[in-house]
Coordinates of C-alpha atoms in Angstrom, one line a residue:
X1 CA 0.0 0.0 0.0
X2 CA 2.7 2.4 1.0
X3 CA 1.3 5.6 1.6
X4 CA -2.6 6.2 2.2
X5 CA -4.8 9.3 2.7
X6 CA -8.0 8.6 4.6
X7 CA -11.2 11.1 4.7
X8 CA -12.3 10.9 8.3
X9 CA -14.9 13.9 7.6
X10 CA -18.7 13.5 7.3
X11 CA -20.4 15.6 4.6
X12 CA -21.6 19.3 4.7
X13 CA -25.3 18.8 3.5
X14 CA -28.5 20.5 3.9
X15 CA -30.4 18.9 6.9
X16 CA -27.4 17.0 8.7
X17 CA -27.3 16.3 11.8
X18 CA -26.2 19.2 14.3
X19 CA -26.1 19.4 18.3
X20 CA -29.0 20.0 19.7
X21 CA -30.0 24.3 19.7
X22 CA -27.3 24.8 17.0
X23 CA -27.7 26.2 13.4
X24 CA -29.4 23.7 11.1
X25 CA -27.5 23.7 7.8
X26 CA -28.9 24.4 4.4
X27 CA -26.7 24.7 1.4
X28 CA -28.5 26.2 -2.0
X29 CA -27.1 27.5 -5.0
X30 CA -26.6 31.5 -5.0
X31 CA -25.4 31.3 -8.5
X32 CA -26.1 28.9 -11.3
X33 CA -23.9 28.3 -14.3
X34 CA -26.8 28.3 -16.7
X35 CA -28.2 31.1 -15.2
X36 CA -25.2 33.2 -13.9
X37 CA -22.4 31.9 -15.4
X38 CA -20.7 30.5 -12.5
X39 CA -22.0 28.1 -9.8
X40 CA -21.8 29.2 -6.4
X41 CA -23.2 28.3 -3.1
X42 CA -24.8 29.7 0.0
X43 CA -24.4 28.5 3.2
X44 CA -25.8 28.5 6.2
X45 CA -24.5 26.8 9.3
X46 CA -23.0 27.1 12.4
X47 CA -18.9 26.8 13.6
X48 CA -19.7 23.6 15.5
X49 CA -20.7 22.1 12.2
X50 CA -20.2 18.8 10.8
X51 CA -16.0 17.7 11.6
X52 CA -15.2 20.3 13.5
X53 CA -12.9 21.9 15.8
X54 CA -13.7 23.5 19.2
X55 CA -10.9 26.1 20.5
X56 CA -11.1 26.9 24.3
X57 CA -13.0 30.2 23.7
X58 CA -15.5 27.5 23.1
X59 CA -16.7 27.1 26.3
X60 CA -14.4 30.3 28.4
X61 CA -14.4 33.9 27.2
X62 CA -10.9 34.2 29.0
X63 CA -9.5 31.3 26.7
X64 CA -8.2 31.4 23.3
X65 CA -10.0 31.7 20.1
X66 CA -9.1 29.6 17.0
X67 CA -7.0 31.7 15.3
X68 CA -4.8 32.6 18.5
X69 CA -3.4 28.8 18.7
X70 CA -0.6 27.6 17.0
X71 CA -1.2 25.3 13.5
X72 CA 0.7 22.6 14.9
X73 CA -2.2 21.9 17.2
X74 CA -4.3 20.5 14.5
X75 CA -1.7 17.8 13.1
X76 CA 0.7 15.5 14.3
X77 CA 1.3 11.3 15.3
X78 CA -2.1 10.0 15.5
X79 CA -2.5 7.1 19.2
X80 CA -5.5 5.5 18.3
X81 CA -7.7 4.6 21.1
X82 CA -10.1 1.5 21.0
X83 CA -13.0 2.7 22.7
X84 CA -15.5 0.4 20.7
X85 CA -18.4 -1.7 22.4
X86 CA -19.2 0.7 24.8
X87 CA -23.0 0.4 25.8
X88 CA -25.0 4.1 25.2
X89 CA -24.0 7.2 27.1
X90 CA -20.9 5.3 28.9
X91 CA -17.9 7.5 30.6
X92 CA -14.6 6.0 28.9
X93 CA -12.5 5.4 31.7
X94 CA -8.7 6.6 32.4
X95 CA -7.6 2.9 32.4
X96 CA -8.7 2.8 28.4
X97 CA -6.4 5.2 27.5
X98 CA -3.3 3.8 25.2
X99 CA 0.0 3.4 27.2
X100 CA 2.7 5.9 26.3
X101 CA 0.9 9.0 25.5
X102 CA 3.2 11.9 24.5
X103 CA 2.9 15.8 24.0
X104 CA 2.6 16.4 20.7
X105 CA 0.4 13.2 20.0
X106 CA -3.4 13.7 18.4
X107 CA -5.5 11.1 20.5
X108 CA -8.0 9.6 18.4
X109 CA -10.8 7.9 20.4
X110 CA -12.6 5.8 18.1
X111 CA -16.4 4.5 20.0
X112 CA -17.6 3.3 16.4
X113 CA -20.4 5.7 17.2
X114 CA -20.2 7.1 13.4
X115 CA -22.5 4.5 12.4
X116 CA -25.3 5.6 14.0
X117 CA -24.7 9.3 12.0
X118 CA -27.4 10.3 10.8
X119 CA -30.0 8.7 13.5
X120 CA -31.1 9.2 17.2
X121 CA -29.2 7.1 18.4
X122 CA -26.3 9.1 17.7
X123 CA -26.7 11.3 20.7
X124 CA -26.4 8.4 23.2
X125 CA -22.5 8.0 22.5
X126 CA -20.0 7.0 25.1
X127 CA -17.9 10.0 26.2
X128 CA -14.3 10.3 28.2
X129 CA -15.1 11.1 32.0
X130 CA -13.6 13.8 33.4
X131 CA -10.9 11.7 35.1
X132 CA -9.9 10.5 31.8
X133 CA -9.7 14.2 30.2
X134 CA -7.7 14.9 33.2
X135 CA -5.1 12.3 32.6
X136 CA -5.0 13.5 28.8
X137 CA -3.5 16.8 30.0
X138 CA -1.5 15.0 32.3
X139 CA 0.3 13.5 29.5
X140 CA 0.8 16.6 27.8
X141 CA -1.6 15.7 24.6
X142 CA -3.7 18.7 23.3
X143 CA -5.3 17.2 20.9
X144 CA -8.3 15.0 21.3
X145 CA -10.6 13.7 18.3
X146 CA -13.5 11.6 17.9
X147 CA -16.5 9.9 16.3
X148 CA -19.0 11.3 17.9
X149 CA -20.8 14.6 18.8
X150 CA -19.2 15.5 21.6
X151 CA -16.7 14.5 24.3
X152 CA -19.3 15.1 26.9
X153 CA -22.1 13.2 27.7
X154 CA -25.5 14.5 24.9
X155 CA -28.3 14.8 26.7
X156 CA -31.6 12.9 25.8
X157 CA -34.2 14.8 24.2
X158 CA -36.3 17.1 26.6
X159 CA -33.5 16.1 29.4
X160 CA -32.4 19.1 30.9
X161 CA -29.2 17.9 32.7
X162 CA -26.5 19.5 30.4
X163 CA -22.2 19.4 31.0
X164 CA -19.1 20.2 30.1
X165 CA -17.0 18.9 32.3
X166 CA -14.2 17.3 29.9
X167 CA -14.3 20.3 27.7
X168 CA -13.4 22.5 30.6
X169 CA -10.3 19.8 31.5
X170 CA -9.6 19.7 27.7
X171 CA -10.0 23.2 26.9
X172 CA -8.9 24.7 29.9
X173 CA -5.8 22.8 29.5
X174 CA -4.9 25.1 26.1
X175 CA -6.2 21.3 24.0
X176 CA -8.3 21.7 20.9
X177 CA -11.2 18.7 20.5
X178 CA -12.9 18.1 17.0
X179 CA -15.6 16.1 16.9
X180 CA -17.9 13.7 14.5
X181 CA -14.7 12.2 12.8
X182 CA -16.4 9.0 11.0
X183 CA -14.8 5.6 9.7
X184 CA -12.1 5.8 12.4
X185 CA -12.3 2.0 12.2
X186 CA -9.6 2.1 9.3
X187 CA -7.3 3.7 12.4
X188 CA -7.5 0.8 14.5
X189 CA -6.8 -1.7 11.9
X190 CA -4.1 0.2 10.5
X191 CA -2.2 0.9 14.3
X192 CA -3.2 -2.5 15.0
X193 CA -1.2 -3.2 11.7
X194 CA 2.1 -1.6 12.7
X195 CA 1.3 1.5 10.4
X196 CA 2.1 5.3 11.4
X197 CA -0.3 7.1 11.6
X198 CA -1.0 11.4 11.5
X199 CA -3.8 13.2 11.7
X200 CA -4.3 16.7 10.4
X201 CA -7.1 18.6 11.6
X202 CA -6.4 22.1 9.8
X203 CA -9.9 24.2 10.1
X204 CA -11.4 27.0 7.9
X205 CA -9.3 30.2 9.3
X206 CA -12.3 32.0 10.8
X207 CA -11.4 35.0 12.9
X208 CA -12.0 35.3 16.7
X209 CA -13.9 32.3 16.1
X210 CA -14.8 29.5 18.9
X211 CA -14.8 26.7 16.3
X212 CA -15.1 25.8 12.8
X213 CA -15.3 22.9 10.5
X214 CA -12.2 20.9 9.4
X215 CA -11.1 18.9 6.6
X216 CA -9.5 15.7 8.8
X217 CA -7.3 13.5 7.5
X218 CA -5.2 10.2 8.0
X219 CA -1.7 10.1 6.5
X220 CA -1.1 6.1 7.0
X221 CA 2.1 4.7 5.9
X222 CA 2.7 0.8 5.8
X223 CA 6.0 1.1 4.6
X224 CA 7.9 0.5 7.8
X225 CA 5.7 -2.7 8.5
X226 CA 7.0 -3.9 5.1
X227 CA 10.6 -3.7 5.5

């Protein structure tokens, strides 16, 4: 195989799935080609939208905004972690987390929860408890994706209960988290493999934003199992 690329990004369409009280999406053409020459479309959605990235002004005024962190928080060695099986709305535990995680590492947590994209059951993911987003900092990674909505528990519909509680240990911490990565299976086979792995997570360069969507990729390279 060699070298692969991998789209781990879900679709920007009109009427995808958003977190609950955010913009719905609709994208129509503006311009037409037969009409206006060109084809052009408008959109409306919001930064949280799709595979995205949250910056800490996410959830803190005091914290910084996307275009105030450095690029190389949006790439780098992907750890792939096997969070799969989980039963709905089930904290990952610290003891899940891969051994050896470095600054500088992108944690993928991969719940196989992008299959459900697209239903309700998507909102009744499993979600790192806070002790496990603590002992992400604690091993200097600040960057944290995965295949699901968020990295806190979604509510049920009409539930009013509502928390933050690893994005506060995440973002507080400086870490960006993007979210609704899909077909993170292909990571785990390929770690499990031997493969290396990066991840770039690079988003749309939206000013003094607290989020915005992202174009993620896999960079998997065999080569070094082959030789």
């Amino acid at each position: 195989m060699g070298v692969e690329l991998l789209d781990l990004s879900v679709p920007i369409t009109t009427g995808m799935p958003v977190y609950p009280g955010d913009p719905e999406v609709e994208a129509a053409p503006a311009l037409t080609a037969a009409r206006d020459g060109v084809n052009v479309l408008r959109l409306h959605m919001g930064s949280q939208t799709g595979t995205h990235v949250d910056a800490p002004f996410h959830v803190d005024d005091a914290l910084p905004r996307l275009d105030e962190l450095p690029l190389t928080r949006f790439t780098g060695p992907a750890v792939v972690m096997d969070a799969r099986g989980l039963p709905p709305r089930a904290p990952i535990p610290p003891d899940a987390l891969p051994p050896g995680l470095r600054p500088g590492d992108v944690l993928v947590i991969a719940t196989g929860w992008s299959q459900h994209w697209g239903t309700g059951g998507y909102l009744a993911h499993p979600y790192p408890a806070p002790e496990t987003a603590e002992a992400i900092v604690a091993a200097g990674v600040r960057t944290v994706a995965v295949d699901a909505l968020s990295v806190d528990r979604t509510p049920p519909p009409g539930a009013e209960e509502f928390s933050l509680a690893a994005h506060r240990v995440l973002c507080g911490a400086g870490a960006v988290v993007a979210e609704n990565l899909t077909g993170l299976d292909r990571l785990v086979a390929a770690q499990d493999a031997g493969c290396s792995i990066e991840v770039s997570l690079f988003p749309i360069a939206l000013a003094d934003a607290d989020g915005a969507p992202v174009r993620a990729v896999a960079r998997v390279d065999d080569r070094a199992v082959l030789v």
